[in-house]
XYZ file of C-alpha atoms in Angstrom:
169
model
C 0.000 0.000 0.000
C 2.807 2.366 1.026
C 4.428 1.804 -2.857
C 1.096 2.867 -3.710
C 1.164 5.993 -2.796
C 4.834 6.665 -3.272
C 4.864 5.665 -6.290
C 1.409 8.098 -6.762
C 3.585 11.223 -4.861
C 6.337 10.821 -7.525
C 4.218 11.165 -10.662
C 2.473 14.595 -9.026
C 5.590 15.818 -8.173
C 6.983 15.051 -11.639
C 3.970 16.632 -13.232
C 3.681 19.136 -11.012
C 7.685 20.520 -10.790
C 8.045 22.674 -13.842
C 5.370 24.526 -13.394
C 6.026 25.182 -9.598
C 9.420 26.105 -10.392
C 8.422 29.025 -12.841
C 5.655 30.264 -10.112
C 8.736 30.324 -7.817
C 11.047 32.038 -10.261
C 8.466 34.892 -10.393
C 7.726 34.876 -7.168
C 11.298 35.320 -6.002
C 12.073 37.710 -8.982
C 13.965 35.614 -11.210
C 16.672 33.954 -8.286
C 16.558 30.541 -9.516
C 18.639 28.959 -6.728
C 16.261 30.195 -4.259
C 13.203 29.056 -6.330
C 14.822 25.509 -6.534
C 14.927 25.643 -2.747
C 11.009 26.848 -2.219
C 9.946 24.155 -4.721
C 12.133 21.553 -2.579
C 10.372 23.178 0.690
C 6.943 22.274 -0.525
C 7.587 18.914 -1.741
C 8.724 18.053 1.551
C 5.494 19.544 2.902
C 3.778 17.857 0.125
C 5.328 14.219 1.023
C 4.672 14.283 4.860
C 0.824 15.471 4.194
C 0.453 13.514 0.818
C -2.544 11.254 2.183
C -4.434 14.254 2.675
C -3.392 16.104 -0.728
C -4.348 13.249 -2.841
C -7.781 13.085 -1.646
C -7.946 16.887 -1.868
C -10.077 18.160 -5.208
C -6.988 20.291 -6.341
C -4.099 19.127 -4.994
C -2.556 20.955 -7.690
C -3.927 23.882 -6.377
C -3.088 23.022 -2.885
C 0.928 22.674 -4.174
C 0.331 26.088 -5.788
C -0.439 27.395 -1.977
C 1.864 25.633 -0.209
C 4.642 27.158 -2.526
C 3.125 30.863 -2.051
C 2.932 30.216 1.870
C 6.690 28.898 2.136
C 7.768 31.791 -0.103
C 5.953 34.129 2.383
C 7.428 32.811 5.435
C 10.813 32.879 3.707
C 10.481 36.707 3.251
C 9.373 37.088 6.525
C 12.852 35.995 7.874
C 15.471 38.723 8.268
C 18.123 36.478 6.174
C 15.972 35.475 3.364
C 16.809 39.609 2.593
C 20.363 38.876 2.012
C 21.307 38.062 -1.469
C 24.679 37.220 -3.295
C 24.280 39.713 -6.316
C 21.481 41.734 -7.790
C 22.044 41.107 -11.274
C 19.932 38.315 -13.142
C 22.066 36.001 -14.909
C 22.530 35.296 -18.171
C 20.565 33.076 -19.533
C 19.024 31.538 -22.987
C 15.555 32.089 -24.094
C 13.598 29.633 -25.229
C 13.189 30.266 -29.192
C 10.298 32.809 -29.703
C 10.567 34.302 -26.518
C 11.339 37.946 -26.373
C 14.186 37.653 -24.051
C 13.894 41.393 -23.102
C 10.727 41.808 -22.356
C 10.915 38.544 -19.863
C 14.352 39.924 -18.316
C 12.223 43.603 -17.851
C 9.039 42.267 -16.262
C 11.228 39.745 -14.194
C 13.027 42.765 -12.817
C 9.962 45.044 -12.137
C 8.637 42.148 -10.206
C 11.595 41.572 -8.008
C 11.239 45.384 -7.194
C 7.437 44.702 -5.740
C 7.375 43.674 -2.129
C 6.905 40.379 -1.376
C 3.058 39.924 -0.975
C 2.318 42.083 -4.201
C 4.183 40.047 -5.939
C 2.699 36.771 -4.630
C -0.530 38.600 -5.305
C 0.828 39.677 -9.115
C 1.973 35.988 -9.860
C -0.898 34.321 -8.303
C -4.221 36.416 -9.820
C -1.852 37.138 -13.217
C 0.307 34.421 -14.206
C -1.412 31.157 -11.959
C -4.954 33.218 -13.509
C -6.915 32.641 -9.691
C -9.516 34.165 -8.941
C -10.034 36.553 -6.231
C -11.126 34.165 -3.034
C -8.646 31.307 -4.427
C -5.541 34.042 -3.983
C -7.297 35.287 -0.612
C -7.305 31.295 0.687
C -3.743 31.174 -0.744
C -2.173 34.173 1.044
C -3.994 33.283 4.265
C -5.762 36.671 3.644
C -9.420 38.372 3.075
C -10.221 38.612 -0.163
C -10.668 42.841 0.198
C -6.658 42.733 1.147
C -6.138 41.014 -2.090
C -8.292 43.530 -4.052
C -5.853 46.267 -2.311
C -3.324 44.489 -3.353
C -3.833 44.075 -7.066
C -4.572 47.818 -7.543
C -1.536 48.975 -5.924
C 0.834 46.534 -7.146
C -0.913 46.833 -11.039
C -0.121 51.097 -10.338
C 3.582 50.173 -8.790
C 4.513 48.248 -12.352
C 3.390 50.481 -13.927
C 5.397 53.011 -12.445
C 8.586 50.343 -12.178
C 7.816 49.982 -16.376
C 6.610 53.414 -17.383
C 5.548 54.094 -20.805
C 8.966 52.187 -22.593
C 6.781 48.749 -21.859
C 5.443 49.389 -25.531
C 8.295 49.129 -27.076
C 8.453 45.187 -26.085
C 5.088 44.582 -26.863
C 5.194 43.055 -31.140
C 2.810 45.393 -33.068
């Protein structure tokens, strides 16, 4: 029985790792090492509660919040402030990816604080509603309305009117 459901916790996490990984890239504003160690976080999580997240309706879902809540309580702790460099590595896009675009919105989201841009990555790239980011961030879902408007009028600031020139006519 207990191969079972190992064998059933591998094939989520498999399925499920990509995906959390990018969610953790933007939530920690492109620093992949740190992303790799969130996603690690909430597999462990994952494992020790994984005969209650397989019977859940979403346990995809229910990953997607345990990532946002261990990136949360990581930015809560003085250290997780400390960082080796602030420059975003090099890396190579995938082909027909505007490269530039990514590396610009990647920076104006590591320039948000930490809950706006949980709130920015969950309601905008994970595409949750309301009450699902509110259950997510352990918050009502007015806070999260608060949030979206002030974070939306901070990128905007952060990418002024020069987004345009990214955006293919």
């Amino acid at each position: 029985m207990r191969s079972v459901r190992a064998d059933e916790y591998q094939e989520f996490a498999a399925a499920r790792a990509g995906h959390l990984y990018r969610s953790a890239c933007l939530l920690t504003g492109g620093d992949t090492h740190l992303a790799e160690d969130l996603v690690q976080e909430t597999f462990g999580r994952l494992y020790v509660k994984w005969g209650r997240v397989r019977r859940a309706d979403n346990p995809a879902g229910y990953a997607q919040t345990v990532l946002t809540r261990v990136f949360l309580a990581h930015q809560r702790r003085r250290s997780s402030r400390e960082r080796a460099t602030d420059v975003i590595p090099d890396v190579p896009a995938a082909p027909g990816t505007d490269s530039s675009l990514r590396l610009t919105l990647v920076e104006a989201l590591a320039q948000l604080p930490a809950k706006d841009r949980a709130v920015v990555v969950l309601r905008y790239w994970e595409d949750r509603s309301i009450e699902e980011t509110a259950a997510a961030m352990n918050a009502s879902s007015a806070a999260v309305r608060t949030r979206c408007v002030r974070a939306l009028a901070r990128l905007r600031v952060l990418l002024g009117d020069g987004i345009g020139e990214y955006v293919a006519p």
